[in-house]
Amino acid sequence: MSGSDNAKMAKALEKFGVNLVDVVRDTHADTMIRVSSLLEEIFELSIRMAMLNAGQKVNERMFKRDGELATLEKKINKAKDLNLLDDTAFTDAHLVRRIRNKFAHRRERLHFDSSKVVALARQLSTYEKAESNQDAILKAVSTIVDQLKANAVGSRD
């Protein structure tokens, strides 16, 4: 589709009260929230596995609302304590968490090229080799997940 076709489509959608820019921005926010939710689940599973393999007690309350591992921040810190993350992945995980928070607690509509998101994405270890801010974020998440899986499974040995 050419730029003029995109402009025509955007104009047609406006007739129905749909702002194409807002749809794209909402899609970016949805993407970030979903990716970070999946990341949080992988943190929880990796922590559970590592703790069980180390003979530590694990219970459901730890991960519930007021539990010691209820937040993504606490899970990231625990994963580092369990040697599931190296320093780079640990830093990237907190940056991803902060980016997620920008989208989740936004007062204005954000997208992957918003200055607040870019400022954090630039600090990711994956930023220089990425084609876009979104790519840098997704590559960082992928690296974190790979490390969690490898080290949680490795903790059984």
Short mmCIF file of N, CA and C in Angstrom, two decimals:
data_model
loop_
_atom_site.label_atom_id
_atom_site.label_comp_id
_atom_site.label_asym_id
_atom_site.label_seq_id
_atom_site.Cartn_x
_atom_site.Cartn_y
_atom_site.Cartn_z
N MET A 1 0.83 -1.18 0.00
CA MET A 1 0.00 0.00 0.00
C MET A 1 0.88 1.24 0.00
N SER A 2 0.51 2.22 -0.80
CA SER A 2 1.30 3.45 -0.87
C SER A 2 0.87 4.41 0.24
N GLY A 3 1.67 5.46 0.41
CA GLY A 3 1.36 6.46 1.42
C GLY A 3 0.02 7.12 1.18
N SER A 4 -0.32 7.35 -0.11
CA SER A 4 -1.62 7.97 -0.40
C SER A 4 -2.77 7.02 -0.08
N ASP A 5 -2.55 5.71 -0.29
CA ASP A 5 -3.57 4.72 0.08
C ASP A 5 -3.78 4.71 1.59
N ASN A 6 -2.69 4.79 2.34
CA ASN A 6 -2.78 4.85 3.80
C ASN A 6 -3.54 6.08 4.26
N ALA A 7 -3.27 7.20 3.62
CA ALA A 7 -3.96 8.45 3.97
C ALA A 7 -5.45 8.33 3.67
N LYS A 8 -5.79 7.71 2.54
CA LYS A 8 -7.21 7.52 2.19
C LYS A 8 -7.90 6.61 3.22
N MET A 9 -7.20 5.53 3.60
CA MET A 9 -7.78 4.62 4.58
C MET A 9 -7.97 5.33 5.92
N ALA A 10 -6.99 6.12 6.33
CA ALA A 10 -7.10 6.85 7.59
C ALA A 10 -8.28 7.82 7.55
N LYS A 11 -8.46 8.49 6.42
CA LYS A 11 -9.57 9.44 6.27
C LYS A 11 -10.92 8.70 6.31
N ALA A 12 -10.97 7.55 5.67
CA ALA A 12 -12.22 6.77 5.68
C ALA A 12 -12.54 6.30 7.10
N LEU A 13 -11.53 5.86 7.84
CA LEU A 13 -11.75 5.42 9.22
C LEU A 13 -12.21 6.57 10.11
N GLU A 14 -11.69 7.77 9.86
CA GLU A 14 -12.08 8.94 10.66
C GLU A 14 -13.58 9.20 10.56
N LYS A 15 -14.18 8.89 9.40
CA LYS A 15 -15.62 9.07 9.23
C LYS A 15 -16.41 8.23 10.24
N PHE A 16 -15.81 7.14 10.67
CA PHE A 16 -16.45 6.25 11.63
C PHE A 16 -15.94 6.48 13.05
N GLY A 17 -15.21 7.57 13.24
CA GLY A 17 -14.72 7.91 14.57
C GLY A 17 -13.48 7.14 15.00
N VAL A 18 -12.77 6.53 14.05
CA VAL A 18 -11.58 5.76 14.37
C VAL A 18 -10.34 6.54 13.92
N ASN A 19 -9.48 6.83 14.87
CA ASN A 19 -8.23 7.51 14.56
C ASN A 19 -7.15 6.44 14.41
N LEU A 20 -6.62 6.29 13.18
CA LEU A 20 -5.65 5.24 12.88
C LEU A 20 -4.40 5.35 13.76
N VAL A 21 -3.95 6.55 14.04
CA VAL A 21 -2.77 6.74 14.90
C VAL A 21 -3.05 6.20 16.30
N ASP A 22 -4.24 6.46 16.82
CA ASP A 22 -4.60 5.95 18.15
C ASP A 22 -4.65 4.42 18.16
N VAL A 23 -5.16 3.83 17.08
CA VAL A 23 -5.23 2.37 16.99
C VAL A 23 -3.82 1.78 17.02
N VAL A 24 -2.91 2.37 16.26
CA VAL A 24 -1.52 1.89 16.24
C VAL A 24 -0.89 2.04 17.62
N ARG A 25 -1.10 3.17 18.25
CA ARG A 25 -0.52 3.40 19.57
C ARG A 25 -1.10 2.43 20.61
N ASP A 26 -2.39 2.18 20.54
CA ASP A 26 -3.00 1.21 21.45
C ASP A 26 -2.44 -0.19 21.19
N THR A 27 -2.19 -0.50 19.93
CA THR A 27 -1.60 -1.78 19.57
C THR A 27 -0.21 -1.91 20.18
N HIS A 28 0.58 -0.84 20.15
CA HIS A 28 1.90 -0.86 20.77
C HIS A 28 1.79 -1.13 22.27
N ALA A 29 0.87 -0.46 22.91
CA ALA A 29 0.69 -0.65 24.35
C ALA A 29 0.24 -2.08 24.63
N ASP A 30 -0.72 -2.58 23.85
CA ASP A 30 -1.18 -3.96 24.02
C ASP A 30 -0.03 -4.95 23.85
N THR A 31 0.79 -4.71 22.84
CA THR A 31 1.93 -5.59 22.59
C THR A 31 2.87 -5.61 23.79
N MET A 32 3.19 -4.44 24.31
CA MET A 32 4.12 -4.36 25.43
C MET A 32 3.54 -5.01 26.68
N ILE A 33 2.28 -4.81 26.95
CA ILE A 33 1.65 -5.39 28.13
C ILE A 33 1.61 -6.92 28.00
N ARG A 34 1.26 -7.42 26.83
CA ARG A 34 1.20 -8.87 26.63
C ARG A 34 2.58 -9.51 26.73
N VAL A 35 3.57 -8.90 26.08
CA VAL A 35 4.94 -9.45 26.12
C VAL A 35 5.46 -9.47 27.56
N SER A 36 5.23 -8.39 28.29
CA SER A 36 5.74 -8.34 29.66
C SER A 36 4.98 -9.30 30.58
N SER A 37 3.71 -9.54 30.31
CA SER A 37 2.95 -10.53 31.09
C SER A 37 3.51 -11.93 30.87
N LEU A 38 3.82 -12.25 29.63
CA LEU A 38 4.42 -13.55 29.34
C LEU A 38 5.80 -13.65 29.99
N LEU A 39 6.56 -12.58 29.94
CA LEU A 39 7.88 -12.56 30.58
C LEU A 39 7.74 -12.81 32.07
N GLU A 40 6.77 -12.18 32.70
CA GLU A 40 6.57 -12.36 34.13
C GLU A 40 6.22 -13.81 34.46
N GLU A 41 5.42 -14.45 33.61
CA GLU A 41 5.10 -15.86 33.82
C GLU A 41 6.35 -16.73 33.73
N ILE A 42 7.22 -16.43 32.80
CA ILE A 42 8.45 -17.21 32.64
C ILE A 42 9.37 -16.98 33.83
N PHE A 43 9.42 -15.74 34.34
CA PHE A 43 10.18 -15.49 35.56
C PHE A 43 9.66 -16.38 36.69
N GLU A 44 8.35 -16.40 36.86
CA GLU A 44 7.77 -17.19 37.95
C GLU A 44 8.10 -18.67 37.81
N LEU A 45 7.93 -19.22 36.62
CA LEU A 45 8.22 -20.64 36.41
C LEU A 45 9.70 -20.94 36.64
N SER A 46 10.57 -20.07 36.16
CA SER A 46 12.02 -20.28 36.32
C SER A 46 12.43 -20.21 37.78
N ILE A 47 11.86 -19.26 38.50
CA ILE A 47 12.16 -19.12 39.93
C ILE A 47 11.67 -20.36 40.68
N ARG A 48 10.44 -20.79 40.39
CA ARG A 48 9.90 -21.99 41.05
C ARG A 48 10.83 -23.19 40.83
N MET A 49 11.22 -23.39 39.58
CA MET A 49 12.07 -24.53 39.24
C MET A 49 13.42 -24.43 39.96
N ALA A 50 14.03 -23.27 39.92
CA ALA A 50 15.35 -23.10 40.56
C ALA A 50 15.26 -23.30 42.07
N MET A 51 14.22 -22.76 42.68
CA MET A 51 14.07 -22.90 44.13
C MET A 51 13.81 -24.36 44.52
N LEU A 52 12.95 -25.03 43.78
CA LEU A 52 12.66 -26.43 44.08
C LEU A 52 13.92 -27.29 43.89
N ASN A 53 14.65 -27.01 42.82
CA ASN A 53 15.89 -27.76 42.57
C ASN A 53 16.94 -27.53 43.65
N ALA A 54 16.88 -26.35 44.29
CA ALA A 54 17.82 -26.03 45.36
C ALA A 54 17.30 -26.49 46.72
N GLY A 55 16.14 -27.15 46.74
CA GLY A 55 15.58 -27.65 47.99
C GLY A 55 14.90 -26.58 48.82
N GLN A 56 14.60 -25.43 48.20
CA GLN A 56 13.92 -24.35 48.93
C GLN A 56 12.42 -24.53 48.82
N LYS A 57 11.72 -24.05 49.82
CA LYS A 57 10.26 -24.14 49.83
C LYS A 57 9.67 -23.09 48.89
N VAL A 58 8.64 -23.54 48.18
CA VAL A 58 7.90 -22.66 47.29
C VAL A 58 6.43 -22.84 47.61
N ASN A 59 5.71 -21.70 47.74
CA ASN A 59 4.27 -21.80 47.95
C ASN A 59 3.57 -20.73 47.12
N GLU A 60 2.31 -20.93 46.91
CA GLU A 60 1.52 -20.03 46.06
C GLU A 60 1.48 -18.61 46.59
N ARG A 61 1.47 -18.46 47.90
CA ARG A 61 1.37 -17.12 48.51
C ARG A 61 2.54 -16.23 48.12
N MET A 62 3.69 -16.82 47.84
CA MET A 62 4.87 -16.04 47.48
C MET A 62 4.60 -15.17 46.25
N PHE A 63 3.78 -15.68 45.34
CA PHE A 63 3.55 -15.03 44.06
C PHE A 63 2.22 -14.26 44.00
N LYS A 64 1.47 -14.31 45.08
CA LYS A 64 0.18 -13.63 45.11
C LYS A 64 0.34 -12.17 45.53
N ARG A 65 -0.74 -11.47 45.59
CA ARG A 65 -0.80 -10.01 45.79
C ARG A 65 0.20 -9.42 46.77
N ASP A 66 0.26 -9.91 47.99
CA ASP A 66 1.16 -9.34 48.99
C ASP A 66 2.38 -10.22 49.24
N GLY A 67 2.61 -11.18 48.36
CA GLY A 67 3.71 -12.11 48.55
C GLY A 67 5.07 -11.48 48.26
N GLU A 68 6.10 -12.16 48.71
CA GLU A 68 7.46 -11.65 48.56
C GLU A 68 7.91 -11.62 47.10
N LEU A 69 7.19 -12.33 46.22
CA LEU A 69 7.53 -12.34 44.79
C LEU A 69 6.32 -11.95 43.93
N ALA A 70 5.51 -11.04 44.43
CA ALA A 70 4.26 -10.67 43.76
C ALA A 70 4.46 -9.77 42.55
N THR A 71 5.53 -9.00 42.52
CA THR A 71 5.71 -8.04 41.43
C THR A 71 6.81 -8.49 40.48
N LEU A 72 6.79 -7.95 39.28
CA LEU A 72 7.83 -8.25 38.32
C LEU A 72 9.19 -7.79 38.84
N GLU A 73 9.23 -6.67 39.49
CA GLU A 73 10.48 -6.17 40.05
C GLU A 73 11.08 -7.17 41.04
N LYS A 74 10.24 -7.70 41.92
CA LYS A 74 10.72 -8.67 42.91
C LYS A 74 11.15 -9.98 42.25
N LYS A 75 10.44 -10.37 41.21
CA LYS A 75 10.81 -11.59 40.49
C LYS A 75 12.17 -11.42 39.80
N ILE A 76 12.39 -10.27 39.21
CA ILE A 76 13.68 -10.00 38.56
C ILE A 76 14.81 -10.07 39.58
N ASN A 77 14.60 -9.43 40.71
CA ASN A 77 15.63 -9.43 41.75
C ASN A 77 15.90 -10.84 42.28
N LYS A 78 14.84 -11.63 42.47
CA LYS A 78 14.99 -13.01 42.96
C LYS A 78 15.73 -13.86 41.92
N ALA A 79 15.40 -13.66 40.66
CA ALA A 79 16.08 -14.41 39.60
C ALA A 79 17.57 -14.11 39.60
N LYS A 80 17.93 -12.88 39.85
CA LYS A 80 19.35 -12.52 39.95
C LYS A 80 19.98 -13.19 41.17
N ASP A 81 19.28 -13.17 42.30
CA ASP A 81 19.78 -13.83 43.51
C ASP A 81 20.00 -15.33 43.30
N LEU A 82 19.17 -15.94 42.45
CA LEU A 82 19.28 -17.37 42.17
C LEU A 82 20.25 -17.66 41.01
N ASN A 83 20.93 -16.62 40.55
CA ASN A 83 21.88 -16.75 39.43
C ASN A 83 21.23 -17.22 38.14
N LEU A 84 19.98 -16.82 37.94
CA LEU A 84 19.29 -17.13 36.70
C LEU A 84 19.57 -16.10 35.62
N LEU A 85 20.06 -14.92 36.03
CA LEU A 85 20.36 -13.82 35.11
C LEU A 85 21.77 -13.32 35.35
N ASP A 86 22.45 -12.97 34.25
CA ASP A 86 23.72 -12.27 34.41
C ASP A 86 23.44 -10.78 34.57
N ASP A 87 24.47 -9.99 34.76
CA ASP A 87 24.28 -8.56 35.02
C ASP A 87 23.57 -7.84 33.87
N THR A 88 23.92 -8.20 32.63
CA THR A 88 23.31 -7.54 31.47
C THR A 88 21.82 -7.87 31.38
N ALA A 89 21.48 -9.14 31.51
CA ALA A 89 20.07 -9.54 31.44
C ALA A 89 19.28 -8.95 32.60
N PHE A 90 19.91 -8.85 33.77
CA PHE A 90 19.26 -8.25 34.94
C PHE A 90 18.92 -6.79 34.66
N THR A 91 19.89 -6.05 34.13
CA THR A 91 19.66 -4.64 33.79
C THR A 91 18.59 -4.51 32.72
N ASP A 92 18.68 -5.33 31.68
CA ASP A 92 17.68 -5.29 30.60
C ASP A 92 16.29 -5.63 31.13
N ALA A 93 16.20 -6.61 32.03
CA ALA A 93 14.89 -6.99 32.58
C ALA A 93 14.25 -5.82 33.31
N HIS A 94 15.03 -5.09 34.07
CA HIS A 94 14.48 -3.92 34.77
C HIS A 94 14.10 -2.82 33.78
N LEU A 95 14.86 -2.67 32.71
CA LEU A 95 14.50 -1.68 31.68
C LEU A 95 13.20 -2.07 30.99
N VAL A 96 13.04 -3.34 30.68
CA VAL A 96 11.80 -3.82 30.07
C VAL A 96 10.63 -3.58 31.03
N ARG A 97 10.85 -3.84 32.30
CA ARG A 97 9.81 -3.59 33.31
C ARG A 97 9.43 -2.12 33.34
N ARG A 98 10.43 -1.25 33.29
CA ARG A 98 10.16 0.19 33.32
C ARG A 98 9.44 0.65 32.06
N ILE A 99 9.79 0.06 30.91
CA ILE A 99 9.08 0.37 29.66
C ILE A 99 7.64 -0.08 29.77
N ARG A 100 7.44 -1.30 30.28
CA ARG A 100 6.08 -1.81 30.49
C ARG A 100 5.28 -0.85 31.37
N ASN A 101 5.91 -0.37 32.43
CA ASN A 101 5.23 0.55 33.33
C ASN A 101 4.85 1.86 32.64
N LYS A 102 5.69 2.33 31.74
CA LYS A 102 5.35 3.55 30.98
C LYS A 102 4.06 3.34 30.21
N PHE A 103 3.92 2.18 29.57
CA PHE A 103 2.70 1.88 28.83
C PHE A 103 1.52 1.63 29.75
N ALA A 104 1.74 0.92 30.83
CA ALA A 104 0.65 0.53 31.72
C ALA A 104 0.10 1.68 32.55
N HIS A 105 0.97 2.61 32.91
CA HIS A 105 0.56 3.70 33.79
C HIS A 105 0.60 5.04 33.06
N ARG A 106 0.29 4.99 31.79
CA ARG A 106 0.40 6.19 30.96
C ARG A 106 -0.75 7.16 31.21
N ARG A 107 -0.42 8.39 31.12
CA ARG A 107 -1.45 9.44 31.17
C ARG A 107 -1.78 9.90 29.76
N GLU A 108 -0.82 9.65 28.86
CA GLU A 108 -1.01 10.00 27.45
C GLU A 108 -0.77 8.74 26.63
N ARG A 109 -1.16 8.78 25.38
CA ARG A 109 -0.96 7.64 24.50
C ARG A 109 0.52 7.54 24.14
N LEU A 110 1.08 6.36 24.32
CA LEU A 110 2.48 6.11 24.00
C LEU A 110 2.58 5.12 22.85
N HIS A 111 3.73 5.11 22.23
CA HIS A 111 4.07 4.11 21.21
C HIS A 111 5.56 3.85 21.32
N PHE A 112 6.05 2.91 20.56
CA PHE A 112 7.45 2.52 20.70
C PHE A 112 8.44 3.63 20.33
N ASP A 113 7.97 4.65 19.63
CA ASP A 113 8.85 5.77 19.28
C ASP A 113 8.61 7.00 20.15
N SER A 114 7.81 6.87 21.20
CA SER A 114 7.61 7.97 22.15
C SER A 114 8.92 8.24 22.87
N SER A 115 9.19 9.49 23.15
CA SER A 115 10.47 9.87 23.76
C SER A 115 10.73 9.14 25.08
N LYS A 116 9.69 8.93 25.88
CA LYS A 116 9.86 8.23 27.16
C LYS A 116 10.26 6.77 26.96
N VAL A 117 9.74 6.16 25.94
CA VAL A 117 10.07 4.77 25.64
C VAL A 117 11.46 4.68 25.01
N VAL A 118 11.75 5.59 24.10
CA VAL A 118 13.05 5.61 23.43
C VAL A 118 14.17 5.80 24.45
N ALA A 119 13.97 6.69 25.41
CA ALA A 119 15.00 6.95 26.43
C ALA A 119 15.38 5.68 27.18
N LEU A 120 14.42 4.84 27.44
CA LEU A 120 14.69 3.57 28.13
C LEU A 120 15.23 2.51 27.15
N ALA A 121 14.64 2.44 25.96
CA ALA A 121 15.07 1.45 24.97
C ALA A 121 16.54 1.64 24.59
N ARG A 122 16.98 2.87 24.54
CA ARG A 122 18.39 3.15 24.20
C ARG A 122 19.37 2.56 25.20
N GLN A 123 18.91 2.28 26.39
CA GLN A 123 19.78 1.73 27.43
C GLN A 123 19.86 0.20 27.38
N LEU A 124 19.01 -0.42 26.57
CA LEU A 124 19.03 -1.88 26.44
C LEU A 124 20.30 -2.35 25.75
N SER A 125 20.79 -3.50 26.14
CA SER A 125 22.00 -4.06 25.52
C SER A 125 21.77 -4.41 24.05
N THR A 126 20.53 -4.57 23.65
CA THR A 126 20.17 -4.96 22.29
C THR A 126 19.91 -3.78 21.36
N TYR A 127 19.99 -2.57 21.88
CA TYR A 127 19.57 -1.40 21.12
C TYR A 127 20.41 -1.14 19.87
N GLU A 128 21.72 -1.21 20.00
CA GLU A 128 22.60 -0.84 18.89
C GLU A 128 22.40 -1.71 17.65
N LYS A 129 22.12 -2.98 17.85
CA LYS A 129 21.97 -3.91 16.72
C LYS A 129 20.53 -4.02 16.22
N ALA A 130 19.61 -3.36 16.89
CA ALA A 130 18.19 -3.48 16.55
C ALA A 130 17.81 -2.55 15.40
N GLU A 131 16.79 -2.96 14.67
CA GLU A 131 16.30 -2.14 13.57
C GLU A 131 15.31 -1.07 14.03
N SER A 132 14.73 -1.28 15.21
CA SER A 132 13.75 -0.33 15.74
C SER A 132 13.74 -0.45 17.26
N ASN A 133 13.06 0.46 17.91
CA ASN A 133 12.92 0.40 19.37
C ASN A 133 12.16 -0.87 19.77
N GLN A 134 11.10 -1.17 19.04
CA GLN A 134 10.32 -2.36 19.32
C GLN A 134 11.19 -3.61 19.17
N ASP A 135 12.00 -3.64 18.14
CA ASP A 135 12.90 -4.77 17.92
C ASP A 135 13.90 -4.92 19.07
N ALA A 136 14.43 -3.81 19.55
CA ALA A 136 15.38 -3.84 20.68
C ALA A 136 14.71 -4.41 21.92
N ILE A 137 13.49 -4.00 22.17
CA ILE A 137 12.75 -4.48 23.34
C ILE A 137 12.47 -5.98 23.22
N LEU A 138 11.98 -6.40 22.07
CA LEU A 138 11.64 -7.81 21.87
C LEU A 138 12.89 -8.70 21.89
N LYS A 139 14.00 -8.20 21.35
CA LYS A 139 15.25 -8.98 21.40
C LYS A 139 15.75 -9.08 22.84
N ALA A 140 15.61 -8.02 23.61
CA ALA A 140 16.01 -8.08 25.02
C ALA A 140 15.16 -9.10 25.76
N VAL A 141 13.87 -9.10 25.53
CA VAL A 141 12.98 -10.06 26.17
C VAL A 141 13.37 -11.48 25.78
N SER A 142 13.64 -11.69 24.52
CA SER A 142 14.04 -13.02 24.05
C SER A 142 15.33 -13.49 24.71
N THR A 143 16.30 -12.60 24.85
CA THR A 143 17.57 -12.93 25.50
C THR A 143 17.35 -13.27 26.97
N ILE A 144 16.50 -12.50 27.64
CA ILE A 144 16.19 -12.74 29.05
C ILE A 144 15.53 -14.11 29.21
N VAL A 145 14.55 -14.39 28.36
CA VAL A 145 13.84 -15.68 28.43
C VAL A 145 14.80 -16.84 28.19
N ASP A 146 15.66 -16.71 27.18
CA ASP A 146 16.62 -17.78 26.90
C ASP A 146 17.52 -18.03 28.11
N GLN A 147 17.96 -16.96 28.74
CA GLN A 147 18.83 -17.11 29.90
C GLN A 147 18.10 -17.74 31.08
N LEU A 148 16.88 -17.30 31.33
CA LEU A 148 16.09 -17.88 32.41
C LEU A 148 15.89 -19.38 32.20
N LYS A 149 15.49 -19.75 31.00
CA LYS A 149 15.24 -21.16 30.71
C LYS A 149 16.52 -21.98 30.86
N ALA A 150 17.59 -21.52 30.29
CA ALA A 150 18.86 -22.27 30.35
C ALA A 150 19.34 -22.42 31.79
N ASN A 151 19.26 -21.37 32.56
CA ASN A 151 19.79 -21.42 33.92
C ASN A 151 18.85 -22.13 34.89
N ALA A 152 17.55 -22.04 34.67
CA ALA A 152 16.61 -22.76 35.54
C ALA A 152 16.75 -24.25 35.31
N VAL A 153 16.86 -24.66 34.08
CA VAL A 153 17.03 -26.07 33.75
C VAL A 153 18.41 -26.51 34.22
N GLY A 154 19.41 -25.66 34.03
CA GLY A 154 20.76 -25.97 34.46
C GLY A 154 20.90 -26.11 35.96
N SER A 155 19.98 -25.49 36.71
CA SER A 155 20.05 -25.55 38.17
C SER A 155 19.72 -26.94 38.71
N ARG A 156 19.18 -27.82 37.84
CA ARG A 156 18.86 -29.19 38.25
C ARG A 156 20.12 -30.05 38.34
N ASP A 157 21.13 -29.68 37.60
CA ASP A 157 22.36 -30.50 37.56
C ASP A 157 23.18 -30.42 38.81
#
